[in-house]
Tab-separated table of C-alpha atoms and ligand atoms in Angstrom:
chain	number	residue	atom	x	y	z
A	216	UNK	CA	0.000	0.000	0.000
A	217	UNK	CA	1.001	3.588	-0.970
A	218	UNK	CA	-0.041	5.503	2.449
A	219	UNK	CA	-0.555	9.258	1.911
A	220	UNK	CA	-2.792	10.121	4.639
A	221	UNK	CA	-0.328	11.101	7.387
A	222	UNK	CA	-2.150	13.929	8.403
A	223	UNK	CA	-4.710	11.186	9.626
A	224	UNK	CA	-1.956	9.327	11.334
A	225	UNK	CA	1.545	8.176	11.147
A	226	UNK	CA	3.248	4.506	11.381
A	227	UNK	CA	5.383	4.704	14.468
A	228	UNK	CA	8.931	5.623	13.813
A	229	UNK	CA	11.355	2.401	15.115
A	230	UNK	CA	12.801	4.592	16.912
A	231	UNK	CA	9.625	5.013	18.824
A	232	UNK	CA	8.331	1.538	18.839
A	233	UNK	CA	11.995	0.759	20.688
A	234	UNK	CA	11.755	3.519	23.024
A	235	UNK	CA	7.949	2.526	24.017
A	236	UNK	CA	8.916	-1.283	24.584
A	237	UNK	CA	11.628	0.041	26.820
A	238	UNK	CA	9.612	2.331	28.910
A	239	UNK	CA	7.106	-0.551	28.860
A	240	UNK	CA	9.197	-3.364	29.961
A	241	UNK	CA	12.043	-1.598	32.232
A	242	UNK	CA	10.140	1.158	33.782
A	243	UNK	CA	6.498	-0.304	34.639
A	244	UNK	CA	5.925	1.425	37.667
A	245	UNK	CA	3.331	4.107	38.420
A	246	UNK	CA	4.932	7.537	38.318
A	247	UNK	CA	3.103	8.397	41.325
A	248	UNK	CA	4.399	5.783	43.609
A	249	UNK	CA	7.118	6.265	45.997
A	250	UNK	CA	8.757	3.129	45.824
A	251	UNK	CA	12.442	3.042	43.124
A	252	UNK	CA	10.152	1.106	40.653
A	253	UNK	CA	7.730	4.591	40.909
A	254	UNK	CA	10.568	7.077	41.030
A	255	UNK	CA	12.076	5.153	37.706
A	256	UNK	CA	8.643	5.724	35.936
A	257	UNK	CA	8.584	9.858	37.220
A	258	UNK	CA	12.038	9.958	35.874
A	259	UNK	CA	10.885	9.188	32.467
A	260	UNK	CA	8.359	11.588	32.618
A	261	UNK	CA	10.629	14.864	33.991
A	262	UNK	CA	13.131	13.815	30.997
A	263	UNK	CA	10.663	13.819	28.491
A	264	UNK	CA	9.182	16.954	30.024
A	265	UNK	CA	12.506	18.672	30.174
A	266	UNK	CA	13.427	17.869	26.443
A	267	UNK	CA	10.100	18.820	25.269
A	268	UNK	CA	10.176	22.216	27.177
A	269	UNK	CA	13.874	22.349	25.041
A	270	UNK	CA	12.182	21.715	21.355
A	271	UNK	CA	9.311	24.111	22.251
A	272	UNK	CA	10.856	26.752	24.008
A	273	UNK	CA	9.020	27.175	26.811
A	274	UNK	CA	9.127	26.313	30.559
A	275	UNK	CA	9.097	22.783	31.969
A	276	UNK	CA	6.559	23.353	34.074
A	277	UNK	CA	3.758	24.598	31.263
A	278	UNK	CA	3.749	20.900	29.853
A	279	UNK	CA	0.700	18.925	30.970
A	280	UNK	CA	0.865	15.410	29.280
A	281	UNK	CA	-2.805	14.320	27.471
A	282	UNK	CA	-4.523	11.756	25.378
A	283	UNK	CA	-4.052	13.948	22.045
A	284	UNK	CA	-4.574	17.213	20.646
A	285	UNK	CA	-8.624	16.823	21.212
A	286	UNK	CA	-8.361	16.339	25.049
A	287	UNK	CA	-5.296	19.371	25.149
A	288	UNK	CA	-7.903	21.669	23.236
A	289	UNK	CA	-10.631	20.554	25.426
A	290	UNK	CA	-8.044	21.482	28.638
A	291	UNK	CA	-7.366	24.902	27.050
A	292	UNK	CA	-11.033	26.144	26.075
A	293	UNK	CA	-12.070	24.881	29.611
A	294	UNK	CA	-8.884	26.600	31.407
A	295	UNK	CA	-9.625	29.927	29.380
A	296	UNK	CA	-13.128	29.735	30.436
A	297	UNK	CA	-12.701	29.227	33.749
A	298	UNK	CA	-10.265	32.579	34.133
A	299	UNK	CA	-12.174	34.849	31.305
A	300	UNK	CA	-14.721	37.129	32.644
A	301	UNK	CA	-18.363	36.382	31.417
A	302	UNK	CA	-18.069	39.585	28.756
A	303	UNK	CA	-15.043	38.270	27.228
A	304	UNK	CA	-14.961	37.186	23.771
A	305	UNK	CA	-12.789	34.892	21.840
A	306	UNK	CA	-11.621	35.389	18.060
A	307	UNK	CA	-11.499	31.822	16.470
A	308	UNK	CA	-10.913	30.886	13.175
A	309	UNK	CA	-13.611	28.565	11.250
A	310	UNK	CA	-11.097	26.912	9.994
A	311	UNK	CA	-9.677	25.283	13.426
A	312	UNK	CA	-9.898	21.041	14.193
A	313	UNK	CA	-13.493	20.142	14.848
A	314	UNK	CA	-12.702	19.480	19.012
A	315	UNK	CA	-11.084	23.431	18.545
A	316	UNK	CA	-14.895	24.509	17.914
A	317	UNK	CA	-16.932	21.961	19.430
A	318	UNK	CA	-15.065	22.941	23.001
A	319	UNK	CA	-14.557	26.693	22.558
A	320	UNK	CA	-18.474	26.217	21.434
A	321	UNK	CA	-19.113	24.355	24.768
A	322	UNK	CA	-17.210	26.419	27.359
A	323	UNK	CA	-18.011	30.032	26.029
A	324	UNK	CA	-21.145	29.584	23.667
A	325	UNK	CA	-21.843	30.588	20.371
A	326	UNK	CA	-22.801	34.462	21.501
A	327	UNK	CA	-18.911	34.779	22.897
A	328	UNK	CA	-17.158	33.935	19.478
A	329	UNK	CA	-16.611	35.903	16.624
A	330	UNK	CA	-14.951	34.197	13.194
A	331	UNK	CA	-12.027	35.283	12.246
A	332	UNK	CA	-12.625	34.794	8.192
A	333	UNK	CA	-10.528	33.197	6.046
A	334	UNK	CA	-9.972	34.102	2.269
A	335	UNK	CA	-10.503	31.460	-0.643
A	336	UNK	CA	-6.802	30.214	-0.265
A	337	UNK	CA	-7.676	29.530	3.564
A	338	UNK	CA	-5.767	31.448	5.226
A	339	UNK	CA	-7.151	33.571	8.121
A	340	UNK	CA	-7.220	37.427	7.506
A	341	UNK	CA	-4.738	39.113	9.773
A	342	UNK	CA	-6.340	42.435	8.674
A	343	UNK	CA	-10.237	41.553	10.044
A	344	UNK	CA	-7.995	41.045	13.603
A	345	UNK	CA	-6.064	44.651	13.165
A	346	UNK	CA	-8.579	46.670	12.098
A	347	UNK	CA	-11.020	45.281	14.619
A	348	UNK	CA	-8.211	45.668	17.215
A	349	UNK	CA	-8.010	49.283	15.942
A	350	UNK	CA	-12.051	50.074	16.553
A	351	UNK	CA	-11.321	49.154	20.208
A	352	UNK	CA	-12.237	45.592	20.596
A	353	UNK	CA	-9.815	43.101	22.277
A	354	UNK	CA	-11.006	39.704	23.100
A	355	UNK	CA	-9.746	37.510	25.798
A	356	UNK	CA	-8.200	34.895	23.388
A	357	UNK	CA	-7.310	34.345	20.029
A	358	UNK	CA	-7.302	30.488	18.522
A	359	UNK	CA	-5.999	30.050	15.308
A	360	UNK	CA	-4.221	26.911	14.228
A	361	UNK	CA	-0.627	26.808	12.716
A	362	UNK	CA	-1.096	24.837	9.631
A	363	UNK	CA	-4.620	23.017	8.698
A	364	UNK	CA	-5.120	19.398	8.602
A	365	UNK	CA	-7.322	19.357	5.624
A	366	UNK	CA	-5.363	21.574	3.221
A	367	UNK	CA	-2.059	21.860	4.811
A	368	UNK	CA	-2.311	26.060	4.238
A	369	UNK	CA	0.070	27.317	6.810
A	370	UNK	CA	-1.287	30.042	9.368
A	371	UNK	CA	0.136	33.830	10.520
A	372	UNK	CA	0.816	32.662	13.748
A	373	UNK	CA	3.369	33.817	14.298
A	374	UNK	CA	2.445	37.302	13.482
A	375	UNK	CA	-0.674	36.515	15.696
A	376	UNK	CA	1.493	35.765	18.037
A	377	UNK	CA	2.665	39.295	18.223
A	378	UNK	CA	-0.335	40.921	17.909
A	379	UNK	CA	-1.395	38.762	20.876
A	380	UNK	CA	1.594	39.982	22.876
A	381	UNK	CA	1.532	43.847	21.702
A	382	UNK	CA	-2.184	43.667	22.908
A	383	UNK	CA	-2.076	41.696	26.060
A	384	UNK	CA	-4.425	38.739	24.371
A	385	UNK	CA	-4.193	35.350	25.052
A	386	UNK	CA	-3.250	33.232	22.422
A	387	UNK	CA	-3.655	29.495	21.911
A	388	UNK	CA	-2.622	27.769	18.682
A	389	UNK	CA	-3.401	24.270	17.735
A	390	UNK	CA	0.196	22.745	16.479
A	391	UNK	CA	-0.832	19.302	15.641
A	392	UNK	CA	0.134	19.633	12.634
A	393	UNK	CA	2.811	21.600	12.498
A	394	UNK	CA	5.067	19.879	15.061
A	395	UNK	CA	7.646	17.384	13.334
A	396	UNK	CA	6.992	18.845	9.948
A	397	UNK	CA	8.485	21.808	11.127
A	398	UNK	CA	10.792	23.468	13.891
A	399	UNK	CA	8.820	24.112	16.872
A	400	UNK	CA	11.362	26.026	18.907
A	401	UNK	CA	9.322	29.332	18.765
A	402	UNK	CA	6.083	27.850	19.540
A	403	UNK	CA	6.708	27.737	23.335
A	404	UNK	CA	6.095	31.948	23.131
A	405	UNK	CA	2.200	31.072	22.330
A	406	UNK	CA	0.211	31.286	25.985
A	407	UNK	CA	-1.606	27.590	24.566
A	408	UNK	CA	0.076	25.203	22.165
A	409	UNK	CA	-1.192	21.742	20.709
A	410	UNK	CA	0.563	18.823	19.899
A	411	UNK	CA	0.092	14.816	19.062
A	412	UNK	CA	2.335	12.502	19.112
A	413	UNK	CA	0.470	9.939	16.467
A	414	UNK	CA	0.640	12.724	13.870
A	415	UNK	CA	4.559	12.851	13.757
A	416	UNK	CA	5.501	9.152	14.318
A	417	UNK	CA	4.154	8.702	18.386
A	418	UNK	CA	2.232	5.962	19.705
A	419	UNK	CA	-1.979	7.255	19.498
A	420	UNK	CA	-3.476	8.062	22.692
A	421	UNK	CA	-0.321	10.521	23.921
A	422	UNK	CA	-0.694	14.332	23.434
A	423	UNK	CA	0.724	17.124	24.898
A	424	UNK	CA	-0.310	20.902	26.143
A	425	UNK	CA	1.451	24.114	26.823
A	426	UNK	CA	-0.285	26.187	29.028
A	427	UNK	CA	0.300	29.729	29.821
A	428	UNK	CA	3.357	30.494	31.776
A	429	UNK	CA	2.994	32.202	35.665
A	430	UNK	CA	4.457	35.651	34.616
A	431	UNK	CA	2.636	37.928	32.380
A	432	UNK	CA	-0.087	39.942	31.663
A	433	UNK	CA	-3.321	39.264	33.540
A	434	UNK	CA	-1.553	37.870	36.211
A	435	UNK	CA	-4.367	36.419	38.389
A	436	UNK	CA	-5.851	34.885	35.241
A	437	UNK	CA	-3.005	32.903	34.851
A	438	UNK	CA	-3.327	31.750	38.333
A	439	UNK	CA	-6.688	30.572	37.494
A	440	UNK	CA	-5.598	28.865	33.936
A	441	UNK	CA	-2.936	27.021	35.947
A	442	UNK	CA	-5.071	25.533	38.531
A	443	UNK	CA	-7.790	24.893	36.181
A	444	UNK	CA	-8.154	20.988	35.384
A	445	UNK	CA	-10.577	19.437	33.034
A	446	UNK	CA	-10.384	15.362	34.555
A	447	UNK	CA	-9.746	15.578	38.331
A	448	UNK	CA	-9.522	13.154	41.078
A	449	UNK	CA	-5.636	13.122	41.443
A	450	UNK	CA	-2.367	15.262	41.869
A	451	UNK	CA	-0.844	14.023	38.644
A	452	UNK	CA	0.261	16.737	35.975
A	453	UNK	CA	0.501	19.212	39.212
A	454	UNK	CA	-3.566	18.586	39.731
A	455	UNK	CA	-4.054	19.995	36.174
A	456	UNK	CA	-4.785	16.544	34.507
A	457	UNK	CA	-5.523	13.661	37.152
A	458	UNK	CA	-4.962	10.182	35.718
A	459	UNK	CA	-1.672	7.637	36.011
A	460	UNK	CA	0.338	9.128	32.634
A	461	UNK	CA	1.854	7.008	30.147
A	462	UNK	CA	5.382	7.217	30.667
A	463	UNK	CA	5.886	4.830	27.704
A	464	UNK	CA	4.000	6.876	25.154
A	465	UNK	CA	5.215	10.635	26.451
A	466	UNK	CA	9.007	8.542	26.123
A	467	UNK	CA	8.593	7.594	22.809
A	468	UNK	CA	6.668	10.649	21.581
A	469	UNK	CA	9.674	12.817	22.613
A	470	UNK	CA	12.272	10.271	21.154
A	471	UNK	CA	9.933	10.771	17.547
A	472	UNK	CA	9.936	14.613	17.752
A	473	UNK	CA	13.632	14.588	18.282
A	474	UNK	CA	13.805	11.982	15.189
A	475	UNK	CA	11.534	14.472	12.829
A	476	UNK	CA	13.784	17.708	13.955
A	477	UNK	CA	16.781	16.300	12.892
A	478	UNK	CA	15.270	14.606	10.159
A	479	UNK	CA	13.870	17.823	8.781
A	480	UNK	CA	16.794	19.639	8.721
A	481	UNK	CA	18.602	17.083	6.220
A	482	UNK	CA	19.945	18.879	3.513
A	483	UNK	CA	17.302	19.124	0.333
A	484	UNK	CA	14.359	17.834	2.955
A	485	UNK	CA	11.943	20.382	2.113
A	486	UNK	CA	12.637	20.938	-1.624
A	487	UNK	CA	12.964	17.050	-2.559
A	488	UNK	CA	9.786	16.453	-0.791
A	489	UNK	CA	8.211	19.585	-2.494
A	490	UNK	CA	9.504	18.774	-5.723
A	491	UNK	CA	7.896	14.964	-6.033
A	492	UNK	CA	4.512	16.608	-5.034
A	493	UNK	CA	4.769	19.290	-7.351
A	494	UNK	CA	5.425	16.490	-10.097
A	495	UNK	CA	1.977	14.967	-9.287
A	496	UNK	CA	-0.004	18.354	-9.065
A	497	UNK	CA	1.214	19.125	-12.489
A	498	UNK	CA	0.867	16.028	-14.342
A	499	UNK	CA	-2.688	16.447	-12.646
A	500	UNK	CA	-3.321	19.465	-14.276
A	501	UNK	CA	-1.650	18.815	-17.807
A	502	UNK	CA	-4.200	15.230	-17.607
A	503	UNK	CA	-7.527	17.260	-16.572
A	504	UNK	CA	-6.862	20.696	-17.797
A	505	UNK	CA	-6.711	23.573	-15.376
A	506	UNK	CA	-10.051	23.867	-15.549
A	507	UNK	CA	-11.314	20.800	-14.323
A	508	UNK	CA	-9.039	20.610	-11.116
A	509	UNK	CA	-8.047	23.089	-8.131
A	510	UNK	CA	-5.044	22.598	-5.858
A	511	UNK	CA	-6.226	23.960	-2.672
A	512	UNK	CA	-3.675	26.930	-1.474
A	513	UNK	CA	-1.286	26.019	-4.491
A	514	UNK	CA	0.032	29.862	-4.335
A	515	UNK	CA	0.686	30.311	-0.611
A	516	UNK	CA	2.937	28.885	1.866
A	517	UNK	CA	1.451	25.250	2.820
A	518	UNK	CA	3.023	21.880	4.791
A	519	UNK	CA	5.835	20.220	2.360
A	520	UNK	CA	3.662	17.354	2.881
A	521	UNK	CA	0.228	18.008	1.818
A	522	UNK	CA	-2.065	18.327	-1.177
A	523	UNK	CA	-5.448	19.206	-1.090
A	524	UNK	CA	-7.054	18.890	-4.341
A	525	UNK	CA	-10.743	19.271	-5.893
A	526	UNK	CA	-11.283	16.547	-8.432
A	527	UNK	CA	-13.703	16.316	-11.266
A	528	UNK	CA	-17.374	14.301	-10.449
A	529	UNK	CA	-16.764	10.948	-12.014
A	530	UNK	CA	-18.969	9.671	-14.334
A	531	UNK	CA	-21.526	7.058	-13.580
A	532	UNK	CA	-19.652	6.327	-10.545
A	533	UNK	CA	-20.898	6.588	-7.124
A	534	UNK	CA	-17.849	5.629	-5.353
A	535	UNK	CA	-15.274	8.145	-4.152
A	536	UNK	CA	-12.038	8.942	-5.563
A	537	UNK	CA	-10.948	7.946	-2.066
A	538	UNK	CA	-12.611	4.639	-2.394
A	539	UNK	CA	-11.291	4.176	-6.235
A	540	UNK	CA	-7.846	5.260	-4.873
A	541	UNK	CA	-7.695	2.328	-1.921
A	542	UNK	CA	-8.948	-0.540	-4.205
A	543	UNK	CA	-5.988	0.773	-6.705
A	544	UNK	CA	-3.793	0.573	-3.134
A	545	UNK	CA	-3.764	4.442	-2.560
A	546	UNK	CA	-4.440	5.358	0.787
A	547	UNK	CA	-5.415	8.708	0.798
A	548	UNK	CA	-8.387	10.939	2.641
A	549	UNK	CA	-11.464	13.368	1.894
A	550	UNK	CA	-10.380	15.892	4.304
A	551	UNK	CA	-10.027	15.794	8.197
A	552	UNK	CA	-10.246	12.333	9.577
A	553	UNK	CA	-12.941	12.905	12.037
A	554	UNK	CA	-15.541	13.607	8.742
A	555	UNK	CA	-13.645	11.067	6.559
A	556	UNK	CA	-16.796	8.455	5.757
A	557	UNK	CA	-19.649	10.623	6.425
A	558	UNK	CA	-20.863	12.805	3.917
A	559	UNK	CA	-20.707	16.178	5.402
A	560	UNK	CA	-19.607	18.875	3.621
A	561	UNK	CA	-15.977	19.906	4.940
A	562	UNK	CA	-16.405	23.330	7.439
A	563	UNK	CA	-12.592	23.731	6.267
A	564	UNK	CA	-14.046	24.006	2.208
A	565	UNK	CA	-17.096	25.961	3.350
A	566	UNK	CA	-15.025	28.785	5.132
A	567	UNK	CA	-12.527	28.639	1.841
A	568	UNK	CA	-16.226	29.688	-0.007
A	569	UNK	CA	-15.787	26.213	-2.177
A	570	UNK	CA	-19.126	25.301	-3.894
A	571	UNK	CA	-20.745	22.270	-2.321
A	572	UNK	CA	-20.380	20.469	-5.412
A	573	UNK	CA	-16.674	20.672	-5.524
A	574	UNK	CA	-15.754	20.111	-2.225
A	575	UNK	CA	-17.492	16.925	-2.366
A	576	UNK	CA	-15.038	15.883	-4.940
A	577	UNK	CA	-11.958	16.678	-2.197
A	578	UNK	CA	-8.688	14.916	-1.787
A	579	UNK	CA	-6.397	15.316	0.674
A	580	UNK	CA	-2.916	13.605	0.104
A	581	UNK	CA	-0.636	13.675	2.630
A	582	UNK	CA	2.590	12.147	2.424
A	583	UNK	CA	4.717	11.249	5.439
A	584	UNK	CA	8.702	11.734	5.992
A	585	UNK	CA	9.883	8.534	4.765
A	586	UNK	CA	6.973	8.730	1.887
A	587	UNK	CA	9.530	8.277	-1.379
A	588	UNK	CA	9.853	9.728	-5.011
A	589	UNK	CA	8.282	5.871	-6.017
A	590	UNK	CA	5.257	6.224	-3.824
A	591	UNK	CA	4.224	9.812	-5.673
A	592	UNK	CA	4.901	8.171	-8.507
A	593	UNK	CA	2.780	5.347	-7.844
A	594	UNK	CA	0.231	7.821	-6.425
A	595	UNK	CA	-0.054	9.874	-9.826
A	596	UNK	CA	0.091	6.771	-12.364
A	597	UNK	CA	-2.956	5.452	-10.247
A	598	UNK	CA	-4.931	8.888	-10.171
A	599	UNK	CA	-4.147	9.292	-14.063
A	600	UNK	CA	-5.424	5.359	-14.519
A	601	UNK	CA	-8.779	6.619	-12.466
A	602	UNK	CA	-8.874	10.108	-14.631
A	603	UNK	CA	-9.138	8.167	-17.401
A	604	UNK	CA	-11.816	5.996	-16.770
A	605	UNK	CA	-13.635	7.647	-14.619
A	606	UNK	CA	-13.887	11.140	-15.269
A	607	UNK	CA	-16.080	12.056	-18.522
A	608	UNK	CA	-13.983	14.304	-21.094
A	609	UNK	CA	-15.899	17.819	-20.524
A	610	UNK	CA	-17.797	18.053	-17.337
A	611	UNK	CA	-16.916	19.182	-13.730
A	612	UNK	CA	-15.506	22.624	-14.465
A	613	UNK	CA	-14.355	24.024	-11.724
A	614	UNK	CA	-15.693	27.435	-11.323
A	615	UNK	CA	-12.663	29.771	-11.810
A	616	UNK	CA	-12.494	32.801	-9.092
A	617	UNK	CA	-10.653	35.897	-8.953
A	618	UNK	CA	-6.988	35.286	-7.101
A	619	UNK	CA	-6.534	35.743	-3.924
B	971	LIG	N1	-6.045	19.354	15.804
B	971	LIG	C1	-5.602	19.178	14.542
B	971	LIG	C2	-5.090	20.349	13.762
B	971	LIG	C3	-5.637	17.918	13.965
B	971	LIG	O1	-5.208	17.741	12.727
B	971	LIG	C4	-6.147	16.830	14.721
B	971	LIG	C5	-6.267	15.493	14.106
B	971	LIG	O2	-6.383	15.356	12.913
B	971	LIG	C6	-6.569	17.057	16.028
B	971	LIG	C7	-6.509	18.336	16.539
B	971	LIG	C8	-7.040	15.924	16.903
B	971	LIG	O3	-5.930	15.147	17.241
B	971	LIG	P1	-5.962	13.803	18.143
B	971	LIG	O4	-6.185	12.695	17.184
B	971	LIG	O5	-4.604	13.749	18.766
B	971	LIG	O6	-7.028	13.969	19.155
């Protein structure tokens, strides 16, 4: 199989797998006991803790270990809550994970948020933040995500970031998919940052959180975001996140992360990687015609990895191009994983203004860091096999809109 859906989820790096079965077999204990066997386990999890804090650039004791980015968004929409005052506001993009929205939906309500809009190459619109910043509004927090899962368009957020700072706003940035693919160092700056270890080579089931650091602006809020815990009944995590960890997973999610920043800063990384997707995007194009097919975000900055692309309708074909794809041995996805299989129209496509029609037709290929020249190859000779007998010769245009 030719498995192009990392933004889904990795295979675990060896590296990983060995570091897991080592934590697993060698240091069994419970973190929390006081016995050696206990202190071996806590060990694990300080290392891992203090590395982390290294990669991220932040302080060790921001890092609360989770089950995944969808529990460390829940944690920071519930800690923000919990310290805003009931007139705050949060700016959020509609772009953001689904958990992103369903829990800032859940702990402030739909009257609290205001969209930040994106334009049709899906990225958010610094200039609806300044100039509302300008008029005199300020929310309490900003959430915008570094780089989308569904079309891999890379976010402002750093310049968010600084707007956040300059203006005494909160920020909290979903990273899921930018950490591994990318050097995280500055990341640690946001107040909230995201991360999974399953979508950069981890074992499932392991996530991480930053949460804002003690000194700052809005000093007794902080206090409050702190203390704040989402799953209590213990003192793990500092009482921020009861539950035994999983010294295992947290290992060998740090020993990936170290793996993919090295990895990434190989010599030709980036451009190879680039290159071999540009090669299937174009011979795309040159099959299909440019009207016929859109690569989502093509002009603007995106992940190395990903490519987002609206297909022609087949013809007399109900199945999916994803379906078509995996019986030809191409694993690839609609869109985010959480709406893979049902047949809602992507909130990601809808926010991008992409006719319903079209964005039924999406594909998201996402290759991984050992994905290889073959495997694109293999990936376009079985999309231009499908083109042609699937996709009738004149139909499907898609409609063509002014640049962004
Ligand atoms: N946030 C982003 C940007 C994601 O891409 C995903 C998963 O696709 C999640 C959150 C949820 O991650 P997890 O599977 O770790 O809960």
């Amino acid at each position: 199989m030719i498995y192009l859906d990392h933004n889904a989820s990795t295979p675990l790096l060896p590296a990983a797998r060995e570091a897991w079965l080592k934590v697993s077999d060698e240091f069994f204990g419970n973190p929390s006991s006081q016995h050696r066997a206990g202190l071996r386990a806590d060990k694990i999890l300080d290392d891992a803790r203090h590395d982390l804090a290294g990669i991220l650039g932040c302080e060790e004791n921001s890092l609360v270990w989770t089950s995944g980015a969808t529990e460390s968004n829940n944690l920071a929409m519930f800690q923000a809550s919990r310290a805003a005052k009931s007139e705050d506001r949060v700016w959020i993009s509609p772009i953001e994970h689904p958990c992103l929205i369903a829990s800032a939906l859940r702990y402030f309500g739909e009257d609290r948020l205001d969209w930040i809009p994106v334009d049709a190459s899906g990225i958010v619109q610094l200039d609806w933040i300044t100039s509302k910043l300008k008029q005199g509004r300020r929310p309490f927090l900003i959430a915008v995500m570094a780089a989308n899962n569904e079309t891999g368009v890379l976010q402002p957020w750093r310049e968010i970031l600084q707007i956040c700072q300059e203006n005494e706003i909160f920020y909290l940035c979903d990273a899921a998919q930018w950490i591994g693919k990318y050097i995280s160092k500055e990341l640690g700056s946001c107040d909230w940052v995201v991360g999974s270890s399953h979508k950069f080579g981890g074992a499932k089931g392991c996530g991480f959180l930053k949460i804002p650091s003690k000194n700052g602006f809005q000093t007794s809020q902080r206090q409050v975001i702190r203390q704040s815990a989402l799953i209590v009944g213990g003192s793990q995590e500092l009482g921020r996140r009861a539950g035994t960890e999983n010294p295992a997973s947290i290992h060998a999610m740090v020993v990936a992360l170290k793996a993919r920043e090295a990895q990434i800063q190989s010599p030709g990384f980036f451009s190879d990687r680039e290159m071999w997707r540009e090669k299937l995007e174009s011979q795309l194009i040159s099959a299909l015609g440019r009207k016929r097919i859109q690569v989502l975000g093509k002009e603007v900055p995106r992940l190395w990895n990903t490519s987002a692309i609206l297909m022609p309708e087949p013809q007399n074909c109900r199945l999916r191009w994803v379906v078509k794809l995996d019986r030809l041995g191409v694993a690839v996805s609609t869109g985010s994983a959480c709406s893979s299989g049902q047949e809602k129209i992507s909130h990601v496509l809808q926010a991008m203004q992409v006719p319903n029609s079209k964005a039924t037709q999406a594909i998201r290929i996402s290759s991984g860091w050992e994905t290889t020249e073959e495997d694109w190859r293999g990936a376009t000779q079985s999309l231009l096999k499908l083109i042609q007998v699937i996709v009738p010769p004149h139909t499907g245009n898609i409609p063509q809109r002014e640049s962004s």
